[in-house]
Coordinates of C-alpha atoms in Angstrom, one line a residue:
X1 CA -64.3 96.2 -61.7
X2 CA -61.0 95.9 -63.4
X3 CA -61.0 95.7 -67.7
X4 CA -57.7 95.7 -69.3
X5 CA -59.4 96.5 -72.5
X6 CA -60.3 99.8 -71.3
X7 CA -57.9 102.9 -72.3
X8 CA -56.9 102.8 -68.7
X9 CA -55.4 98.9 -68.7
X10 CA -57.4 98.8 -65.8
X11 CA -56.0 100.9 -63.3
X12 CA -57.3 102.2 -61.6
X13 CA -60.3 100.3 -62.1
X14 CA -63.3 101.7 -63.2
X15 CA -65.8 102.1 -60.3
X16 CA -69.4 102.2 -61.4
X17 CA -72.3 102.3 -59.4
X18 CA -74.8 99.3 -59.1
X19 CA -77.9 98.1 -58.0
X20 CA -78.8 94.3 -56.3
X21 CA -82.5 93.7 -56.4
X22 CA -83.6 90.5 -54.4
X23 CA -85.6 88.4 -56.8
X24 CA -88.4 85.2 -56.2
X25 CA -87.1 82.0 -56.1
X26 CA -83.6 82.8 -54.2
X27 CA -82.1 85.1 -57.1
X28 CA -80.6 88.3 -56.6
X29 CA -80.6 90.6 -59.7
X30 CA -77.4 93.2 -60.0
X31 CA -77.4 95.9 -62.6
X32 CA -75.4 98.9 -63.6
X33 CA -76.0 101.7 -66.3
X34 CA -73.9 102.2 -69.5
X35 CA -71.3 102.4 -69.9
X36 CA -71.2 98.6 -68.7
X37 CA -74.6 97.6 -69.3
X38 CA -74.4 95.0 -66.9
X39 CA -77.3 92.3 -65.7
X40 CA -76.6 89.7 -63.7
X41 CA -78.6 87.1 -62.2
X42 CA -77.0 85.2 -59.2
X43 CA -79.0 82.1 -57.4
X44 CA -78.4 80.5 -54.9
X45 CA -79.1 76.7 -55.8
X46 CA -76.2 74.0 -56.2
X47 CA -73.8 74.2 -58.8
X48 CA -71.5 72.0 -60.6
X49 CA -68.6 73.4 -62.3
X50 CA -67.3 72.1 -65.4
X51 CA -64.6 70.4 -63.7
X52 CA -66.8 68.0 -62.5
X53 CA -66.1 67.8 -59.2
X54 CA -66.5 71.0 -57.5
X55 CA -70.0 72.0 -56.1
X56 CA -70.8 75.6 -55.4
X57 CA -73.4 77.5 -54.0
X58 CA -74.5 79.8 -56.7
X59 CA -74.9 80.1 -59.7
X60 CA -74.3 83.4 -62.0
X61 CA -76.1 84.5 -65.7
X62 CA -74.5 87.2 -66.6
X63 CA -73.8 89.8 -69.8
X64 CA -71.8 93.5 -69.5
X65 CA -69.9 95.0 -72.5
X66 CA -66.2 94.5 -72.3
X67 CA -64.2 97.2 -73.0
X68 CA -66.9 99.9 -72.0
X69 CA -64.7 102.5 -71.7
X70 CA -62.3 101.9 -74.9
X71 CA -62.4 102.1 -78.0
X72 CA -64.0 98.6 -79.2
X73 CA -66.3 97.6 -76.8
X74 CA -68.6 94.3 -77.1
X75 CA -71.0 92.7 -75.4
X76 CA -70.4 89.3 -74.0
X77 CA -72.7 87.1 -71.8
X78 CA -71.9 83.7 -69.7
X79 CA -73.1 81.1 -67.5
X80 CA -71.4 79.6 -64.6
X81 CA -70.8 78.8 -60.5
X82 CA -69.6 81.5 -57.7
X83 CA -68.7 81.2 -53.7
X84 CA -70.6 84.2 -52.6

């Protein structure tokens, strides 16, 4: 994952283990430890993006903290569609 808030600018990125656990209900749950914090939920169901006009086939919930490695991380979350 690549965070050009981190003291690195990024590169290289920061690589950071994770974990995908298959959920009910066609979801797929994707962790990681500090210092991202990172939960996802990805499921696959039909979904719009705010355009309007282009349909994908998942959809993502997602939080992490930005920044993890610098010196002002924060924690931000989001909604939206993916490809794969």
């Amino acid at each position: 994952m690549s965070d050009p808030e981190n003291s690195n600018g990024g590169n290289p990125p920061l690589l950071i283990k994770a974990c995908a656990t298959p959920l009910s209900g066609n979801q797929t749950s994707i962790t990681t430890a500090a210092p991202l914090g990172l939960a996802a939920t990805v499921t696959h169901q039909s979904c719009v993006e705010t355009n309007g006009t282009t349909t994908r086939p998942y959809s993502i919930s997602i939080s992490y903290t930005q920044g993890a490695s610098g010196g002002t991380p924060r924690q931000v979350s989001g909604n939206g569609c993916c490809r794969k």
